[in-house]
C-alpha positions in Angstrom: -9.8 77.2 -52.4 -8.0 74.4 -50.6 -8.7 75.9 -47.2 -12.4 76.3 -47.9 -12.7 72.9 -49.3 -11.0 71.4 -46.3 -13.4 73.2 -43.9 -16.4 71.9 -45.8 -15.1 68.4 -46.1 -17.3 65.9 -44.2 -15.8 63.5 -41.7 -15.1 60.0 -42.9 -17.3 57.2 -41.7 -16.1 53.6 -41.9 -18.9 51.2 -41.7 -19.1 47.4 -41.5 -22.2 45.3 -41.9 -23.8 43.9 -38.8 -21.6 46.0 -36.4 -23.2 48.4 -33.9 -22.0 52.1 -34.2 -20.0 53.7 -31.5 -19.9 57.4 -30.6 -16.7 59.3 -31.2 -16.0 63.0 -30.5 -14.9 64.8 -33.7 -13.0 68.1 -33.9 -14.8 69.7 -36.8 -17.4 72.4 -36.1 -17.6 71.4 -32.4 -20.2 68.6 -33.2 -20.2 65.0 -32.3 -19.8 62.7 -35.2 -20.6 59.0 -35.0 -17.5 57.1 -36.0 -17.1 53.3 -36.0 -13.9 51.6 -36.7 -13.9 48.0 -37.9 -11.1 47.1 -35.5 -13.4 47.6 -32.5 -15.6 44.6 -33.7 -12.5 42.7 -34.9 -10.9 42.9 -31.4 -13.5 40.6 -29.9 -13.0 38.0 -32.7 -9.2 38.0 -32.8 -6.9 36.1 -30.4 -4.4 38.4 -28.7 -1.8 35.6 -28.5 -2.0 35.1 -32.3 -1.7 38.9 -32.9 1.4 38.9 -30.7 2.8 36.0 -32.8 1.9 37.9 -36.0 3.7 41.0 -34.6 6.9 39.0 -33.9 6.8 37.4 -37.4 6.2 40.8 -39.0 9.1 42.4 -37.1 11.4 39.6 -38.1 10.3 39.9 -41.7 10.9 43.7 -41.6 14.4 43.1 -40.3 15.1 40.6 -43.1 13.7 42.9 -45.8 15.7 45.9 -44.5 18.9 43.8 -44.5 18.1 42.7 -48.0 17.5 46.3 -49.2 20.8 47.4 -47.6 22.6 44.6 -49.4 20.9 45.5 -52.8 21.9 49.2 -52.3 25.5 48.2 -51.6 25.7 46.3 -54.9 24.9 49.3 -57.1 22.0 50.4 -59.3 21.0 47.8 -61.9 17.7 47.0 -63.5 17.3 43.7 -61.8 18.6 45.0 -58.5 16.1 48.0 -58.8 13.2 45.6 -59.4 14.2 43.5 -56.4 14.6 46.6 -54.3 11.2 47.9 -55.3 9.6 44.6 -54.4 11.3 44.6 -51.1 10.1 48.2 -50.4 6.6 47.2 -51.3 6.7 44.3 -48.8 8.0 46.7 -46.2 5.1 49.0 -46.7 2.7 46.1 -46.4 4.3 45.0 -43.1 4.2 48.6 -41.9 0.4 48.6 -42.5 0.2 45.3 -40.6 2.0 46.9 -37.7 -0.2 49.9 -37.8 -3.3 47.7 -37.7 -1.9 45.7 -34.8 -1.1 49.0 -33.0 -4.7 50.1 -33.4 -5.9 46.8 -32.1 -3.6 47.0 -29.1 -4.9 50.5 -28.3 -8.5 49.4 -28.6 -7.8 46.4 -26.3 -6.1 48.7 -23.8 -9.1 51.1 -23.9 -11.6 48.2 -23.3 -9.4 46.9 -20.5 -9.4 50.2 -18.8 -13.2 50.6 -19.2 -13.8 47.2 -17.7 -11.4 48.0 -14.8 -13.2 51.2 -14.2 -16.6 49.5 -14.2 -15.3 46.9 -11.7 -13.8 49.6 -9.6 -17.1 51.5 -9.5 -18.9 48.3 -8.4 -16.3 47.7 -5.6 -16.7 51.3 -4.5 -20.5 50.9 -4.3 -20.2 47.8 -2.3 -17.7 49.4 0.0 -20.0 52.4 0.5 -22.9 50.0 1.4 -20.6 48.2 3.9 -19.7 51.5 5.5 -23.3 52.4 5.8 -24.1 49.1 7.4 -21.2 49.4 9.8 -22.4 52.9 10.8 -25.9 51.6 11.5 -24.5 48.8 13.6 -22.4 51.2 15.6 -25.4 53.5 16.1 -27.5 50.5 17.3 -24.8 49.4 19.7 -24.7 52.8 21.2 -28.4 52.9 21.7 -28.3 49.4 23.3 -25.5 50.6 25.6 -27.6 53.6 26.6 -30.6 51.4 27.4 -28.5 49.0 29.5 -27.0 51.8 31.4 -30.4 53.4 32.1 -31.0 53.6 35.9 -34.6 53.0 37.1 -36.3 55.5 39.4 -38.2 54.7 42.5 -41.9 53.9 41.9 -44.4 56.3 43.2 -48.2 55.6 42.9 -49.1 57.2 39.6 -52.3 59.2 39.2 -53.8 60.7 36.1 -53.5 64.1 37.6 -49.8 63.8 38.4 -48.7 62.2 35.2 -51.1 64.0 32.9 -51.1 61.6 30.0 -51.9 58.0 29.1 -48.3 57.3 28.2 -47.1 58.0 31.6 -49.7 55.7 33.1 -48.7 52.8 30.9 -45.0 53.4 31.7 -45.7 53.4 35.4 -47.4 50.0 35.1 -44.1 48.5 33.7 -42.1 49.7 36.6 -41.1 47.1 39.3 -43.2 46.5 42.3 -46.5 45.8 40.6 -48.4 42.7 41.5 -48.6 40.2 38.5 -51.9 39.6 36.9 -53.9 36.4 37.8 -53.3 34.9 34.3 -49.5 35.1 34.6 -49.7 33.6 38.1 -51.7 30.6 36.9 -49.2 30.1 34.1 -46.3 30.2 36.5 -47.9 27.6 38.7 -48.5 25.3 35.7 -44.8 25.6 34.7 -43.7 24.7 38.2 -45.9 21.6 38.2 -44.6 20.5 34.8 -41.0 20.9 36.0 -41.5 18.8 39.0 -43.2 16.1 37.0 -40.3 16.0 34.5 -37.7 15.8 37.3 -39.5 12.8 38.8 -39.4 11.0 35.5 -35.7 11.7 35.1 -35.0 10.2 38.6 -37.0 7.1 37.8 -35.1 6.5 34.5 -31.8 7.0 36.3 -32.7 4.4 38.9 -33.8 2.0 36.1 -30.5 2.4 34.2 -28.3 2.0 37.3 -30.1 -1.3 38.1 -29.9 -2.5 34.5 -26.1 -3.1 34.4 -26.0 -5.7 37.2 -28.9 -7.5 35.6 -27.1 -7.6 32.3 -23.9 -8.9 33.9 -25.9 -11.7 35.7 -27.6 -12.6 32.4 -24.2 -12.8 30.6 -22.8 -15.1 33.3 -25.9 -17.3 33.1 -25.6 -17.6 29.3 -22.0 -18.7 29.2 -22.8 -22.5 29.1 -25.3 -21.8 26.3 -22.7 -19.8 24.4 -20.2 -22.6 24.7 -22.7 -25.2 23.6 -23.8 -23.2 20.5 -20.2 -22.1 19.7 -21.2 -18.4 20.0 -18.7 -16.8 22.4 -20.3 -13.4 22.7 -18.7 -12.7 26.1 -15.3 -13.7 24.9 -15.6 -11.6 21.8 -16.7 -8.6 23.9 -13.7 -8.9 26.1 -11.4 -9.2 23.0 -12.8 -6.0 21.6 -12.4 -4.2 24.9 -8.7 -5.4 25.0 -8.3 -4.3 21.3 -8.7 -0.7 22.4 -5.2 -0.8 24.0 -3.5 -2.2 20.9 -1.1 0.0 18.9 -2.5 1.2 15.6 -0.8 -1.5 13.3 -1.8 -4.4 15.5 -5.3 -2.9 15.8 -5.6 -2.7 12.0 -4.4 -6.3 11.7 -6.8 -7.5 14.4 -9.8 -5.8 12.8 -9.1 -6.9 9.2 -8.2 -10.4 10.1 -11.3 -10.8 12.3 -13.5 -9.4 9.5 -11.9 -11.7 6.9 -12.3 -14.7 9.2 -16.0 -14.0 9.8 -16.7 -13.3 6.1 -14.5 -15.7 4.1 -12.6 -18.1 6.3 -14.2 -19.8 9.3 -11.0 -21.7 10.0 -9.1 -18.5 10.7 -9.0 -17.6 14.4 -7.8 -14.3 15.8 -7.0 -13.5 19.5 -5.1 -11.0 21.6 -2.4 -12.0 24.1 -0.3 -10.1 26.5 -0.5 -7.9 29.6 -3.3 -5.5 29.4 -2.3 -3.5 32.5 1.1 -2.8 31.0 -0.5 -1.6 27.8 -2.8 0.7 29.8 0.2 2.1 31.7 1.9 3.1 28.4 -0.8 5.5 27.5 -1.3 7.1 31.0 -0.2 10.7 31.2 2.7 11.3 33.6 1.6 12.5 37.0 2.7 16.0 38.0 5.0 15.7 41.0 4.4 18.5 43.5 7.3 17.7 45.7 10.0 17.9 43.1 11.7 20.9 44.6 11.6 19.5 48.2 13.0 16.1 47.2 15.6 17.4 44.7 18.4 17.7 47.3 17.9 14.1 48.5 17.9 12.8 44.9 21.1 14.6 44.1 22.8 13.0 47.2 21.6 9.6 46.2 22.8 9.9 42.6 26.3 11.1 43.7 26.7 8.1 45.9 25.7 5.6 43.2 28.3 4.6 40.7 27.8 5.7 37.1 27.1 2.8 34.7 29.8 1.9 32.2 29.5 2.7 28.5 28.8 -0.9 27.6 26.0 -1.2 30.1 24.5 2.0 28.8 24.5 0.7 25.2 22.9 -2.5 26.3 20.1 -0.6 28.0 19.6 1.6 24.9 19.5 -1.5 22.7 16.9 -3.1 24.9 14.9 0.0 25.0 15.0 0.4 21.2 14.0 -3.2 20.5 11.2 -3.1 23.1 8.0 -4.8 22.0 4.5 -3.7 22.9 3.0 -5.7 25.8 0.1 -6.9 23.6 0.4 -9.2 20.6 -2.1 -10.6 18.0 -2.2 -14.3 17.3 -3.7 -15.7 14.1 -4.3 -19.5 13.8 -4.7 -20.9 10.3 -6.3 -24.4 10.3 -5.8 -26.7 7.4 -7.1 -30.2 6.6 -6.1 -33.0 8.8 -6.2 -30.5 11.7 -2.8 -29.1 11.0 -2.5 -25.5 12.4 -0.1 -22.7 11.6 0.2 -20.4 14.6 1.3 -16.8 13.8 2.1 -14.3 16.6 2.5 -10.7 15.5 4.4 -8.2 17.6 5.0 -4.4 17.3 8.3 -2.8 18.0 7.3 0.6 19.4 10.5 2.5 18.8 11.3 1.1 15.4 7.7 1.3 14.2 7.8 -2.1 12.5 5.9 -5.4 13.0 7.4 -8.8 13.4 6.0 -12.4 13.3 6.8 -15.7 14.8 5.5 -19.0 13.3 4.8 -22.4 14.8 3.3 -25.5 13.3 1.3 -28.0 15.3 0.0 -31.4 13.9 -2.5 -33.7 15.5 -0.1 -36.6 15.2 3.6 -36.4 16.0 5.4 -36.5 12.7 8.5 -38.7 12.2 11.5 -36.5 11.6 13.4 -37.5 8.4 16.9 -36.6 7.7 17.2 -33.2 6.0 13.5 -32.6 6.7 14.0 -31.0 10.1 14.2 -27.5 8.7 11.1 -27.8 6.6 8.8 -26.9 9.5 11.3 -24.7 11.4 9.8 -21.5 12.7 12.8 -19.5 11.3 12.4 -20.7 7.7 8.8 -21.8 7.1 7.7 -18.3 6.1 10.8 -17.3 4.1 10.1 -15.9 0.6 6.4 -16.1 0.9 6.6 -13.2 -1.5 9.6 -13.2 -3.9 12.7 -11.8 -2.3 11.1 -11.3 1.1 13.6 -13.1 3.5 12.6 -11.2 6.6 16.2 -10.6 7.7 16.3 -6.8 7.3 14.0 -4.1 8.6 11.8 -2.5 5.9 11.9 0.9 7.6 14.8 2.9 6.2 14.8 5.2 9.3 15.8 2.3 11.5 19.3 2.2 10.2 20.0 5.6 11.6 18.6 4.5 15.0 20.8 1.4 14.9 23.9 3.5 14.3 23.3 5.4 17.5 23.3 2.3 19.7 25.8 0.1 17.8 23.4 -2.4 16.1 24.8 -3.6 12.8 21.6 -5.3 11.5 18.3 -6.6 12.8 19.1 -10.1 11.6 21.0 -10.8 14.9 17.8 -10.4 16.9 15.1 -12.0 14.6 15.2 -15.2 16.7 14.0 -13.3 19.7 11.9 -10.6 18.1 10.5 -12.3 15.1 10.9 -11.7 11.3 10.0 -8.3 10.0 8.6 -9.5 6.6 7.3 -6.9 4.2 3.9 -8.6 4.0 3.6 -8.4 7.8 3.9 -4.6 7.5 1.3 -4.5 4.9 -1.1 -6.6 7.0 -0.7 -4.0 9.7 -1.3 -1.2 7.2 2.3 0.1 7.2 4.1 1.2 4.1 7.7 2.5 3.8 8.4 3.9 0.4 12.1 4.1 -0.5 11.8 6.5 -3.4 9.9 9.2 -1.5 10.8 11.3 1.6 9.8 9.7 4.8 6.9 11.3 6.7 4.9 10.0 9.7 4.0 6.4 8.9 0.4 5.6 9.9 -1.6 2.4 9.8 -3.9 2.2 6.7 -6.9 -0.1 6.8 -7.2 -0.1 3.0 -3.7 -1.4 2.6 -4.3 -4.2 5.1 -7.6 -5.2 3.5 -6.1 -5.4 0.0 -3.4 -7.8 1.0 -5.3 -10.0 3.5 -6.9 -12.5 1.2 -3.9 -13.3 -0.9 -1.5 -13.5 2.1 -3.8 -16.0 3.9 -4.0 -18.2 0.8 -0.2 -18.1 0.4 0.3 -19.0 4.1 -2.1 -22.0 3.9 -0.5 -23.2 0.7 2.9 -22.9 2.2 1.9 -25.0 5.2 0.3 -27.7 3.0 3.3 -27.9 0.7 5.8 -28.1 3.6 3.7 -30.9 5.2 3.5 -32.8 2.0 7.2 -32.4 1.4 7.9 -33.6 5.0 5.9 -36.7 4.3 7.8 -37.4 1.1 11.1 -37.1 2.9 9.9 -39.4 5.6 8.8 -41.9 3.0 12.3 -42.0 1.5 13.6 -43.9 4.5 13.4 -44.4 8.2 16.5 -43.2 10.0 17.8 -45.7 12.7 19.9 -43.0 14.3 19.0 -39.7 15.9 18.6 -38.0 12.6 22.1 -36.4 12.6 23.3 -34.9 9.3 25.1 -37.5 7.3 23.5 -40.6 8.8 22.1 -43.1 6.3 18.5 -44.3 5.9 16.7 -46.7 3.6 13.2 -47.1 2.4 10.8 -47.2 -0.5 9.7 -44.2 -2.7 6.1 -43.3 -1.9 5.1 -42.8 -5.6 1.8 -41.4 -6.8 -0.2 -44.3 -8.4 -1.2 -41.9 -11.2 2.4 -41.1 -12.0 3.6 -44.7 -12.2 2.7 -46.2 -15.6 0.8 -49.5 -15.4 3.5 -51.6 -17.2 6.2 -50.4 -14.8 4.4 -50.5 -11.5 6.3 -53.7 -10.7 9.6 -52.6 -12.2 12.3 -53.2 -9.6 13.9 -49.8 -10.2 10.8 -48.1 -9.0 11.4 -49.4 -5.4 15.0 -48.9 -4.5 17.0 -48.3 -1.4 18.0 -44.7 -0.9 20.5 -42.8 1.1 19.7 -39.2 2.0 22.3 -36.6 3.2 21.9 -33.2 4.7 21.2 -30.0 2.8 21.7 -29.6 -0.1 19.8 -32.8 -0.2 21.5 -35.7 -1.9 19.8 -38.9 -3.0 21.9 -42.0 -3.8 20.0 -44.5 -6.0 21.6 -48.0 -6.3 21.0 -50.1 -9.4 20.1 -53.4 -7.7 17.1 -54.5 -5.9 17.6 -54.1 -2.2 15.5 -55.3 0.8 14.1 -52.9 3.3 17.2 -53.4 5.5 20.7 -52.0 5.1 21.8 -51.2 1.6 25.2 -49.9 2.4 26.7 -53.4 2.5 25.5 -54.3 -1.0 28.0 -54.1 -4.0 26.5 -51.4 -6.3 27.9 -51.7 -9.8 26.4 -48.3 -10.6 25.5 -45.5 -8.3 23.6 -42.3 -9.2 24.0 -39.4 -6.9 21.4 -36.6 -7.2 21.9 -33.3 -5.4 18.5 -31.7 -5.0 18.0 -28.0 -4.4 14.5 -27.0 -3.1 13.1 -23.5 -3.4 11.1 -22.1 -0.4 8.2 -21.8 -2.9 7.9 -25.5 -3.5 5.8 -26.8 -5.4 5.1 -23.6 -7.4 8.9 -23.5 -8.1 10.2 -27.0 -8.9 13.2 -28.7 -7.3 16.5 -28.6 -9.3 18.5 -31.8 -9.7 22.2 -32.2 -10.4 23.2 -35.7 -11.3 26.5 -37.7 -11.0 26.7 -41.3 -12.1 29.5 -43.5 -10.7 29.8 -46.3 -13.2 33.0 -47.0 -15.1 34.2 -43.6 -13.9 32.4 -40.4 -12.8 29.8 -39.1 -15.3 28.2 -35.7 -14.9 26.4 -33.3 -17.1 29.7 -31.6 -18.0 31.3 -34.7 -19.6 28.2 -36.8 -20.6 25.4 -35.4 -22.8 23.0 -38.2 -21.7 23.4 -37.2 -18.0 22.6 -33.7 -19.1 19.5 -35.0 -20.9 18.5 -36.9 -17.8 18.7 -33.7 -15.8 16.6 -31.9 -18.4 14.0 -34.7 -18.1 13.3 -33.8 -14.5 14.3 -30.1 -14.4 12.9 -28.8 -17.7 9.9 -31.1 -18.3 8.7 -31.0 -14.7 5.2 -29.9 -15.7 4.5 -33.4 -17.0 5.3 -34.7 -13.4 3.1 -32.2 -11.5 0.2 -34.5 -11.3 -3.1 -33.4 -9.7 -3.2 -29.9 -8.3 -1.7 -28.4 -6.2 1.2 -30.7 -7.3 2.7 -31.4 -3.8 4.0 -34.8 -5.0 6.3 -33.3 -7.6 9.5 -34.3 -5.8 8.5 -38.0 -5.5 7.3 -38.0 -9.1 10.7 -36.5 -10.2 12.5 -39.3 -8.3 10.4 -42.0 -9.9 11.1 -40.5 -13.4 14.8 -40.4 -12.4 14.8 -44.1 -11.6 13.2 -44.9 -14.9 15.6 -42.8 -17.0 18.5 -44.4 -15.1 17.3 -47.8 -16.1 17.0 -46.7 -19.7 20.5 -45.2 -19.6 22.1 -48.4 -18.3 20.1 -50.8 -20.4 20.9 -49.0 -23.7 24.6 -48.9 -23.1 26.6 -51.1 -25.6 27.9 -54.4 -24.3 31.6 -54.8 -24.0 32.5 -57.8 -26.2 35.8 -58.3 -24.5 34.0 -59.4 -21.3 32.6 -62.9 -21.3 29.2 -63.7 -19.9 25.8 -62.0 -20.1 25.2 -58.3 -20.4 25.6 -56.4 -17.1 22.3 -54.6 -17.5 20.0 -56.6 -19.8 17.4 -54.6 -21.7 13.9 -54.8 -20.3 12.5 -51.5 -21.5 10.9 -51.1 -25.0 12.7 -48.5 -27.0 12.1 -47.5 -30.6 15.7 -46.4 -31.2 18.6 -46.8 -28.8 20.4 -43.7 -29.8 19.9 -40.7 -32.1 21.9 -37.9 -33.5 25.6 -37.0 -33.4 25.3 -36.7 -29.5 24.1 -40.3 -29.3 21.2 -39.3 -27.0 19.1 -42.1 -25.5 15.3 -42.4 -25.5 14.2 -40.9 -22.2 10.7 -39.9 -23.0 8.0 -42.4 -21.9 4.9 -42.7 -24.0 1.8 -43.6 -22.0 -0.3 -45.8 -22.4 1.7 -47.4 -25.3 4.4 -48.3 -22.8 7.6 -47.5 -24.8 10.4 -45.0 -24.7 11.3 -42.5 -27.4 13.4 -39.4 -28.1 12.0 -35.9 -27.5 
């Protein structure tokens, strides 16, 4: 019964709604049964990565359950242990079902992958077969073409219909050489020859016209030179400059192009020009000529070299240093004009072997400026451009590869040669489109127009601001006194403070302390302010009861960065900020509260305004000092300033803050 029932049993069919059936081959009765497994549709919806994660989690859980069952069996048979063991076995069965399901899904995925691979392989085979067919056709056509090209013509014999016997042979005989061309082809041939001669004549006429045009243009340009000068339109000069620019090295060429473009578009007072020897620049790029007589002259050269004395090691190093520090024959000059016709001349050079740019600066003024003591370095070419950007002193090369080159020829640092070569500031490299990253490996450094254009406007503004601030600072130093000597460091000078009218309060414009004799010393600049009215003559012979010495440190970025004062009062002993809180408060008045003394933008009179404020607080300090009752007579410094309170707080600070326009002093 069991065997008969098993034979008559129908195959199972598992169906899912909305899923297409797939054919499966069954073993019963030799028929094909349609079977569809739900996993085949589920494979397309499930993520293989998630199934893999489920497989790993299931295996880990099985390991844990098997270990738990092993532990329960080792404890013995108890009711609660048996229940827990039964639950664990149930979970194991569930996980085995999950693994079987994942196994089926994996096999289905494998089958689908194989089917897809087989289909792709069939497509590739079909394409390959088509390619082989095409290649075979090409080869066949090439053979036929070769046969046609190798075909040898036979001598022509007058054909006749009787000889040839067919129309085909008659037509073939007409194509053989020796036949007279038809009248129509002869006429067409004559027309083509006539057209060709006509075109050749037109070409000759145009060539003559173009060859005669260049001399005429040159004569027109020469005749228009006075008009160009009168209208300030130097087209001829600009054309020559652009012709010369072709021989510039890439960094100088980028600088020339970007500076010229910026001057034409944004700054009419910026002038760019090229200087140097053009012939030497052309010779640098000429290819070396091949010498044909090297072998014949080699013996004579060897004899000459043996007779000459070999140079010493020191001479060889000097020659190598000169060769390494060699500049390009051409240079680019940029002139920045400011108000009052003051000009900053910048000359940019390119060191060919070091691949860096340098700059030299020079300042010209329409009127010769009086040189004040300690002001000689303000317009010095070696220091006027220092720290144009923070920390850029221009004493070291920005190219890290140069240090290895210096080691070979015994150069310690480039700072020993900046006076002759110029300063290699970082902003100069950026204007030439050069960038040397230190945190990345060095590759071939090329000039970048974009880098130059992005830094051009800001750099030009900083250069013009630096020139204006230095000229204003120079005038302030000159106004502090006129030096009778040759301006040597340490010589004395006297004069009035050129104070800004807006910074001197109206009630104190006639205060004697505002106009005092001064003595300036060399850097760091020191200012000696006496406490009695002095004429415009010599103040060194007057008896000063109190003397304030101010050591002033000026940052290269004046007036964006304010001067710093350090005070020392010689009156009844030496008083400084370390032993007197009021001296420290006076220093704070000019160092910390400098924004009140800036005045109108750009604040170039800051130093003078600080000196004026220093004179005022010195008067307040001396006038508010208590009178010594043991000394008979009037007070040494009678009080002339209006103060709300003389001192305040445990530090007994004095009222140094001036309240304008009320005209009194108070504490901060």
